[in-house]
Tab-separated table of C-alpha atoms and ligand atoms in Angstrom:
chain	number	residue	atom	x	y	z
A	1	MET	CA	19.244	3.692	6.737
A	2	ALA	CA	15.646	3.776	5.569
A	3	LEU	CA	12.936	2.351	7.834
A	4	LEU	CA	11.854	-0.120	5.155
A	5	GLU	CA	14.011	-1.350	2.287
A	6	VAL	CA	12.445	-3.733	-0.179
A	7	GLU	CA	15.082	-5.153	-2.457
A	8	ASN	CA	14.434	-7.214	-5.558
A	9	LEU	CA	11.208	-8.646	-4.130
A	10	GLN	CA	9.892	-11.563	-6.133
A	11	THR	CA	6.605	-13.045	-5.031
A	12	HIS	CA	5.513	-15.791	-7.370
A	13	PHE	CA	2.555	-18.161	-7.232
A	14	ARG	CA	2.365	-21.665	-8.636
A	15	THR	CA	-0.726	-21.928	-10.808
A	16	PRO	CA	-2.956	-25.035	-10.957
A	17	ASP	CA	-1.743	-25.767	-14.507
A	18	GLY	CA	1.850	-26.019	-13.264
A	19	GLY	CA	2.934	-22.547	-14.382
A	20	VAL	CA	4.165	-19.604	-12.359
A	21	ASN	CA	2.377	-16.270	-11.850
A	22	ARG	CA	5.072	-13.603	-11.325
A	23	ALA	CA	2.797	-11.332	-9.289
A	24	VAL	CA	5.712	-9.227	-8.037
A	25	ASP	CA	8.790	-9.457	-10.192
A	26	GLY	CA	11.919	-7.738	-8.927
A	27	LEU	CA	10.466	-4.795	-6.993
A	28	SER	CA	12.756	-2.475	-5.015
A	29	PHE	CA	11.788	0.608	-3.013
A	30	SER	CA	12.372	2.170	0.360
A	31	VAL	CA	10.373	4.163	2.896
A	32	GLU	CA	11.938	6.623	5.324
A	33	ALA	CA	10.709	6.972	8.915
A	34	GLY	CA	7.561	9.109	9.000
A	35	GLU	CA	7.248	9.230	5.205
A	36	THR	CA	4.093	8.428	3.224
A	37	VAL	CA	4.725	6.492	0.031
A	38	ALA	CA	1.884	5.597	-2.313
A	39	ILE	CA	1.861	2.542	-4.564
A	40	VAL	CA	-0.454	2.920	-7.551
A	41	GLY	CA	-1.292	0.803	-10.567
A	42	GLU	CA	-4.129	-1.067	-12.202
A	43	SER	CA	-5.919	-4.045	-10.721
A	44	GLY	CA	-3.736	-7.142	-10.597
A	45	CYS	CA	-0.391	-5.337	-10.867
A	46	GLY	CA	0.799	-6.738	-7.531
A	47	LYS	CA	0.033	-4.003	-5.005
A	48	SER	CA	-1.698	-6.186	-2.429
A	49	VAL	CA	0.785	-9.006	-2.945
A	50	THR	CA	3.545	-6.493	-2.165
A	51	SER	CA	1.884	-5.451	1.096
A	52	MET	CA	1.105	-9.031	2.098
A	53	SER	CA	4.713	-9.955	1.339
A	54	ILE	CA	6.011	-7.237	3.691
A	55	LEU	CA	3.864	-8.684	6.482
A	56	ARG	CA	4.690	-12.244	5.406
A	57	LEU	CA	1.029	-13.080	4.946
A	58	ILE	CA	1.487	-14.804	1.590
A	59	PRO	CA	0.387	-18.443	1.731
A	60	GLU	CA	3.395	-20.644	0.937
A	61	PRO	CA	2.645	-22.699	-1.140
A	62	PRO	CA	1.307	-21.695	-3.668
A	63	GLY	CA	3.277	-18.495	-3.028
A	64	LYS	CA	7.035	-18.114	-2.798
A	65	ILE	CA	8.844	-14.946	-1.714
A	66	ALA	CA	12.446	-14.104	-2.574
A	67	GLY	CA	14.581	-10.993	-2.216
A	68	ALA	CA	14.998	-8.948	0.951
A	69	ILE	CA	12.581	-6.883	3.045
A	70	ARG	CA	14.645	-5.009	5.597
A	71	PHE	CA	12.770	-3.289	8.410
A	72	ASN	CA	15.105	-1.252	10.606
A	73	GLY	CA	17.917	-3.211	8.983
A	74	ARG	CA	16.517	-6.684	9.812
A	75	ASP	CA	15.464	-8.875	6.905
A	76	LEU	CA	11.885	-9.882	7.684
A	77	LEU	CA	12.159	-12.817	5.287
A	78	LYS	CA	14.791	-14.360	7.573
A	79	LEU	CA	12.788	-14.098	10.817
A	80	SER	CA	11.054	-17.045	12.464
A	81	ASP	CA	7.251	-17.084	12.506
A	82	ARG	CA	7.388	-16.178	16.183
A	83	GLU	CA	9.651	-13.161	15.601
A	84	MET	CA	7.371	-12.081	12.763
A	85	ARG	CA	4.272	-12.283	14.990
A	86	ALA	CA	5.964	-9.943	17.434
A	87	ILE	CA	6.364	-7.364	14.646
A	88	ARG	CA	2.962	-7.734	12.966
A	89	GLY	CA	0.286	-5.538	14.548
A	90	ASN	CA	2.946	-3.980	16.732
A	91	GLU	CA	5.816	-2.354	14.812
A	92	ILE	CA	4.140	-2.826	11.430
A	93	SER	CA	0.379	-2.804	11.138
A	94	MET	CA	-2.086	-2.897	8.324
A	95	ILE	CA	-5.468	-1.480	7.378
A	96	PHE	CA	-7.413	-3.482	4.823
A	97	GLN	CA	-10.054	-2.452	2.354
A	98	GLU	CA	-13.024	-4.185	3.977
A	99	PRO	CA	-13.449	-3.088	7.594
A	100	MET	CA	-16.352	-5.462	8.221
A	101	THR	CA	-14.494	-8.606	7.230
A	102	SER	CA	-11.422	-7.620	9.245
A	103	LEU	CA	-13.342	-6.963	12.470
A	104	ASN	CA	-14.485	-9.822	14.654
A	105	PRO	CA	-18.308	-9.642	14.956
A	106	VAL	CA	-18.471	-11.293	18.392
A	107	LEU	CA	-15.940	-9.068	20.178
A	108	THR	CA	-16.574	-5.515	21.322
A	109	ILE	CA	-14.659	-2.653	19.757
A	110	GLY	CA	-12.771	-2.220	23.041
A	111	GLN	CA	-11.775	-5.886	23.172
A	112	GLN	CA	-10.452	-5.726	19.614
A	113	ILE	CA	-8.371	-2.635	20.190
A	114	GLY	CA	-7.210	-4.102	23.490
A	115	GLU	CA	-6.189	-7.444	22.001
A	116	ALA	CA	-3.005	-6.160	20.404
A	117	LEU	CA	-2.155	-4.027	23.447
A	118	ARG	CA	-2.436	-6.984	25.783
A	119	LEU	CA	-0.552	-9.307	23.435
A	120	HIS	CA	2.287	-6.978	22.464
A	121	GLN	CA	2.521	-4.569	25.347
A	122	GLY	CA	1.402	-6.767	28.238
A	123	MET	CA	-1.316	-4.336	29.339
A	124	SER	CA	-3.962	-5.396	31.853
A	125	ARG	CA	-7.610	-5.502	30.835
A	126	SER	CA	-8.359	-2.128	32.443
A	127	GLN	CA	-5.244	-0.448	31.016
A	128	ALA	CA	-6.148	-1.770	27.565
A	129	GLU	CA	-9.706	-0.494	27.898
A	130	ALA	CA	-8.527	2.972	28.920
A	131	LYS	CA	-6.139	3.014	25.955
A	132	ALA	CA	-8.974	1.860	23.657
A	133	VAL	CA	-11.074	4.867	24.697
A	134	GLU	CA	-8.065	7.109	24.055
A	135	MET	CA	-7.579	5.589	20.581
A	136	LEU	CA	-11.256	6.027	19.664
A	137	THR	CA	-10.969	9.670	20.676
A	138	LEU	CA	-7.853	10.016	18.509
A	139	VAL	CA	-9.649	8.689	15.422
A	140	GLY	CA	-12.610	10.978	15.999
A	141	ILE	CA	-15.307	8.606	17.251
A	142	PRO	CA	-17.891	10.464	19.350
A	143	ALA	CA	-18.894	9.075	22.787
A	144	PRO	CA	-15.850	6.760	22.878
A	145	ALA	CA	-16.554	5.440	26.386
A	146	ARG	CA	-19.879	4.073	25.143
A	147	ARG	CA	-18.579	2.931	21.748
A	148	VAL	CA	-15.835	0.708	23.208
A	149	LYS	CA	-18.571	-1.510	24.638
A	150	GLU	CA	-20.360	-1.881	21.300
A	151	TYR	CA	-19.998	-4.524	18.576
A	152	PRO	CA	-18.963	-3.887	14.947
A	153	HIS	CA	-22.530	-4.219	13.561
A	154	GLN	CA	-23.599	-1.259	15.721
A	155	LEU	CA	-21.249	1.044	13.817
A	156	SER	CA	-21.510	2.581	10.349
A	157	GLY	CA	-18.980	1.693	7.630
A	158	GLY	CA	-17.013	4.881	8.151
A	159	MET	CA	-16.922	4.344	11.940
A	160	ARG	CA	-15.694	0.790	11.425
A	161	GLN	CA	-12.856	2.017	9.250
A	162	ARG	CA	-11.968	4.500	12.015
A	163	VAL	CA	-11.941	1.565	14.434
A	164	MET	CA	-9.614	-0.335	12.075
A	165	ILE	CA	-7.294	2.658	12.064
A	166	ALA	CA	-7.488	2.813	15.874
A	167	ILE	CA	-6.560	-0.885	16.094
A	168	ALA	CA	-3.711	-0.406	13.630
A	169	LEU	CA	-2.302	2.548	15.553
A	170	ALA	CA	-2.892	1.261	19.096
A	171	CYS	CA	0.620	-0.144	19.516
A	172	ASN	CA	2.273	2.916	18.004
A	173	PRO	CA	3.619	1.206	14.872
A	174	LYS	CA	6.558	2.644	12.970
A	175	LEU	CA	5.008	1.529	9.698
A	176	LEU	CA	1.363	1.433	8.683
A	177	ILE	CA	0.366	-0.323	5.476
A	178	ALA	CA	-2.997	0.878	4.193
A	179	ASP	CA	-4.331	-1.198	1.285
A	180	GLU	CA	-7.163	0.730	-0.408
A	181	PRO	CA	-8.325	2.138	2.948
A	182	THR	CA	-11.134	4.212	1.486
A	183	THR	CA	-12.260	2.249	-1.577
A	184	ALA	CA	-15.147	0.441	0.123
A	185	LEU	CA	-16.587	3.647	1.590
A	186	ASP	CA	-18.917	6.162	0.009
A	187	VAL	CA	-17.358	9.409	-1.162
A	188	THR	CA	-18.187	11.721	1.746
A	189	ILE	CA	-16.891	9.153	4.218
A	190	GLN	CA	-13.808	8.644	2.009
A	191	ALA	CA	-13.012	12.324	2.329
A	192	GLN	CA	-13.410	12.169	6.123
A	193	ILE	CA	-11.130	9.137	6.428
A	194	LEU	CA	-8.544	10.869	4.229
A	195	ASP	CA	-8.686	13.951	6.426
A	196	LEU	CA	-8.210	11.701	9.425
A	197	MET	CA	-5.191	10.000	7.835
A	198	ARG	CA	-3.607	13.351	7.105
A	199	ASP	CA	-4.151	14.524	10.675
A	200	LEU	CA	-2.766	11.277	12.027
A	201	LYS	CA	0.312	11.615	9.848
A	202	ARG	CA	1.132	14.753	11.760
A	203	THR	CA	0.184	13.546	15.247
A	204	VAL	CA	1.305	9.900	15.153
A	205	GLY	CA	4.391	10.115	12.937
A	206	ALA	CA	4.219	6.561	11.576
A	207	ALA	CA	5.503	5.945	8.055
A	208	ILE	CA	2.675	4.937	5.718
A	209	VAL	CA	2.650	2.739	2.643
A	210	LEU	CA	-0.602	3.709	0.967
A	211	ILE	CA	-1.941	1.423	-1.721
A	212	THR	CA	-4.608	2.920	-3.910
A	213	HIS	CA	-6.233	3.123	-7.324
A	214	ASP	CA	-7.150	6.698	-6.703
A	215	LEU	CA	-4.688	9.351	-7.832
A	216	GLY	CA	-6.759	11.979	-6.010
A	217	VAL	CA	-5.931	10.199	-2.748
A	218	VAL	CA	-2.261	10.090	-3.721
A	219	ALA	CA	-2.194	13.823	-4.339
A	220	GLU	CA	-3.787	14.478	-0.944
A	221	VAL	CA	-1.773	12.228	1.295
A	222	ALA	CA	1.490	10.914	-0.167
A	223	GLU	CA	4.935	12.450	-0.467
A	224	ARG	CA	6.357	9.950	-2.928
A	225	VAL	CA	4.702	7.668	-5.478
A	226	ILE	CA	5.653	4.303	-6.901
A	227	VAL	CA	3.870	3.314	-10.097
A	228	MET	CA	3.610	-0.438	-10.613
A	229	TYR	CA	2.821	-2.241	-13.805
A	230	ALA	CA	2.623	-6.025	-14.211
A	231	GLY	CA	4.540	-6.748	-11.017
A	232	ARG	CA	7.289	-4.205	-11.634
A	233	LYS	CA	8.039	-0.632	-10.693
A	234	VAL	CA	7.943	1.485	-13.843
A	235	GLU	CA	8.239	4.940	-12.276
A	236	GLU	CA	8.938	6.613	-8.957
A	237	ALA	CA	9.039	10.278	-8.008
A	238	LYS	CA	7.963	12.853	-5.463
A	239	VAL	CA	4.226	13.486	-5.752
A	240	GLU	CA	4.388	17.006	-7.199
A	241	GLU	CA	7.057	15.923	-9.674
A	242	LEU	CA	5.080	12.907	-10.844
A	243	PHE	CA	1.932	14.949	-11.397
A	244	ARG	CA	3.867	17.773	-13.056
A	245	ALA	CA	6.108	15.748	-15.345
A	246	PRO	CA	5.264	12.037	-15.572
A	247	LYS	CA	7.989	10.270	-17.555
A	248	HIS	CA	6.606	6.818	-18.241
A	249	PRO	CA	3.926	6.486	-20.938
A	250	TYR	CA	1.963	4.256	-18.545
A	251	THR	CA	1.913	6.946	-15.857
A	252	GLN	CA	1.012	9.522	-18.476
A	253	GLY	CA	-1.930	7.306	-19.408
A	254	LEU	CA	-3.021	6.950	-15.781
A	255	LEU	CA	-2.861	10.685	-15.305
A	256	GLY	CA	-4.989	11.215	-18.409
A	257	ALA	CA	-8.137	11.422	-16.312
A	258	VAL	CA	-6.620	12.592	-13.092
A	259	PRO	CA	-8.809	14.657	-10.778
A	260	LYS	CA	-7.679	18.125	-9.844
A	261	LEU	CA	-5.723	18.507	-6.656
A	262	GLY	CA	-8.124	18.759	-3.737
A	263	SER	CA	-11.019	17.188	-5.601
A	264	SER	CA	-11.091	14.093	-3.407
A	265	LEU	CA	-12.095	16.348	-0.540
A	266	THR	CA	-15.098	17.544	-2.468
A	267	GLY	CA	-16.045	13.967	-3.240
A	268	GLU	CA	-15.207	14.095	-6.937
A	269	THR	CA	-12.735	11.248	-6.863
A	270	GLU	CA	-12.146	9.474	-10.119
A	271	ARG	CA	-10.669	6.135	-10.906
A	272	LEU	CA	-7.558	5.708	-13.004
A	273	ALA	CA	-7.931	6.403	-16.692
A	274	GLU	CA	-8.612	3.476	-18.975
A	275	ILE	CA	-5.634	2.624	-21.129
A	276	PRO	CA	-6.428	0.559	-24.221
A	277	GLY	CA	-5.017	-2.951	-24.431
A	278	LEU	CA	-4.340	-5.704	-21.937
A	279	VAL	CA	-1.814	-6.173	-19.185
A	280	PRO	CA	0.582	-8.934	-20.286
A	281	SER	CA	0.203	-12.354	-18.739
A	282	LEU	CA	2.421	-12.661	-15.698
A	283	LYS	CA	2.909	-16.320	-16.499
A	284	GLN	CA	5.633	-15.769	-19.053
A	285	ARG	CA	9.007	-14.258	-18.379
A	286	ILE	CA	8.996	-10.878	-20.065
A	287	ASP	CA	12.485	-9.824	-21.031
A	288	TYR	CA	11.506	-6.654	-22.844
A	289	CYS	CA	9.446	-3.624	-21.796
A	290	VAL	CA	6.359	-4.868	-19.884
A	291	PHE	CA	4.314	-1.974	-21.261
A	292	ALA	CA	5.362	-2.373	-24.915
A	293	GLY	CA	2.109	-4.095	-25.938
A	294	ARG	CA	0.015	-1.083	-24.908
A	295	CYS	CA	2.442	1.760	-25.396
A	296	PRO	CA	1.663	4.287	-28.137
A	297	TYR	CA	5.397	4.996	-28.596
A	298	ALA	CA	6.772	1.438	-28.585
A	299	THR	CA	9.432	0.514	-31.141
A	300	ASP	CA	11.340	-2.692	-31.884
A	301	LEU	CA	13.829	-1.745	-29.156
A	302	CYS	CA	10.987	-1.818	-26.586
A	303	ARG	CA	9.860	-5.237	-27.799
A	304	GLU	CA	13.387	-6.629	-27.490
A	305	VAL	CA	15.174	-5.012	-24.553
A	306	THR	CA	13.980	-4.387	-20.976
A	307	PRO	CA	14.496	-0.708	-20.151
A	308	ALA	CA	16.416	-0.234	-16.912
A	309	LEU	CA	15.033	1.983	-14.166
A	310	GLU	CA	16.985	5.127	-14.845
A	311	GLU	CA	17.131	8.492	-13.110
A	312	LYS	CA	15.443	10.858	-15.565
A	313	ALA	CA	15.439	13.883	-13.263
A	314	PRO	CA	16.736	14.289	-9.709
A	315	GLY	CA	15.019	11.668	-7.539
A	316	HIS	CA	12.773	10.668	-10.425
A	317	VAL	CA	13.250	7.246	-11.985
A	318	ALA	CA	11.440	5.585	-14.864
A	319	ALA	CA	11.886	2.409	-16.869
A	320	CYS	CA	11.459	3.640	-20.444
A	321	HIS	CA	13.892	3.719	-23.359
A	322	TYR	CA	12.414	6.959	-24.644
A	323	ALA	CA	11.471	8.950	-21.549
A	324	VAL	CA	13.223	12.284	-21.792
A	325	LYS	CA	16.099	12.726	-19.436
A	326	GLU	CA	16.448	16.076	-17.725
A	327	ALA	CA	19.720	17.341	-16.336
A	328	VAL	CA	20.507	15.114	-13.371
A	329	ALA	CA	22.967	16.543	-10.906
A	330	ALA	CA	26.022	14.317	-10.686
B	1	ATP	N1	-3.057	-16.194	-2.805
B	1	ATP	C1	-2.835	-16.112	-4.124
B	1	ATP	N2	-2.672	-17.216	-4.877
B	1	ATP	C2	-2.429	-17.139	-6.209
B	1	ATP	N3	-2.330	-15.990	-6.892
B	1	ATP	C3	-2.498	-14.852	-6.211
B	1	ATP	C4	-2.749	-14.838	-4.788
B	1	ATP	N4	-2.858	-13.553	-4.392
B	1	ATP	C5	-2.677	-12.788	-5.496
B	1	ATP	N5	-2.451	-13.556	-6.584
B	1	ATP	C6	-2.199	-13.064	-7.954
B	1	ATP	O1	-1.193	-12.059	-7.895
B	1	ATP	C7	-1.443	-11.053	-8.880
B	1	ATP	C8	-1.405	-9.688	-8.244
B	1	ATP	O2	-2.523	-9.542	-7.404
B	1	ATP	P1	-2.740	-8.337	-6.378
B	1	ATP	O3	-3.862	-8.753	-5.486
B	1	ATP	O4	-1.459	-7.971	-5.729
B	1	ATP	O5	-3.192	-7.152	-7.315
B	1	ATP	P2	-3.551	-5.657	-6.899
B	1	ATP	O6	-2.592	-4.774	-7.590
B	1	ATP	O7	-3.663	-5.549	-5.418
B	1	ATP	O8	-4.980	-5.495	-7.573
B	1	ATP	P3	-6.296	-4.723	-7.028
B	1	ATP	O9	-6.076	-3.294	-7.406
B	1	ATP	O10	-7.403	-5.350	-7.810
B	1	ATP	O11	-6.416	-4.935	-5.548
B	1	ATP	C9	-2.772	-11.409	-9.540
B	1	ATP	O12	-2.486	-12.060	-10.754
B	1	ATP	C10	-3.408	-12.357	-8.538
B	1	ATP	O13	-4.251	-13.267	-9.186
B	2	MG	MG1	-5.229	-5.197	-4.090
């Protein structure tokens, strides 16, 4: 059994004009214990909505979540709010893009790391403070005993993101969801945070769902990649396989301007390639290929029939009528 199994997730939002925005439309994927899975795709394709759905942080209404999100076999969508609070920040935690807005300006760093430890693990104030110093050491913050007593504004952006990671890891979560964890930082700091995440992967052993625009980051950190387009998964493969032989024309487009492996460490990260054309409106039901309107290879078939997610090579699926199928072991 996988640690996380997302099955046919549908997160839709009512729009003010009475329509429905199908932000996530039938997404399925799984994450094994200790594995790092990246979710990539253009702005608005439903990456953050997917992560917020896993943590049940979608406002309902206007949002509505359907499908199943099994964590260790338990469907999170069936838990009470109280049961969910016991999981959030404890067994599953999250790092957001903007460290300043996620930290509380009037609490010290130590108090903020300690909060979750006292809530979830019943630690005393002094135990929590000792653990906070240990966590700051783990994430590479110098003079941790002094830093725990400081407030967020006394730290640089990169330090604050390290603190966010320390908070997220304090309770020893089995799953860490990192939504664009380096996007708000400048490039040298990005590289340092990435290095830290790779180190932590080895030392902490939590599974990571890494959401990013940056294929350089994916190449550095992830083992498997899910490519989303307009609320759906269009391709999934192991990292090396996806970079070596992308099957979906959308992924091929994204990889058009991909940085070389290792370049994110030298600060030369690049954003995803621009693909001409517009993402289809999520307000209509699309019962043909979601990418047909922008695809250089689209035919009438693509404009009429939704391609199923099909195994094109071992462990490599894509939703495209024309993607070449390699020999798949039976
Ligand atoms: N609270 C909300 N209410 C209504 N619509 C929302 C809400 N949150 C997200 N959406 C819509 O869901 C869709 C997917 O948004 P999402 O934030 O998941 O994109 P994303 O892939 O994370 O993009 P980015 O790369 O820019 O962060 C968008 O159309 C967005 O407007
Ligand atoms: Mg987002």
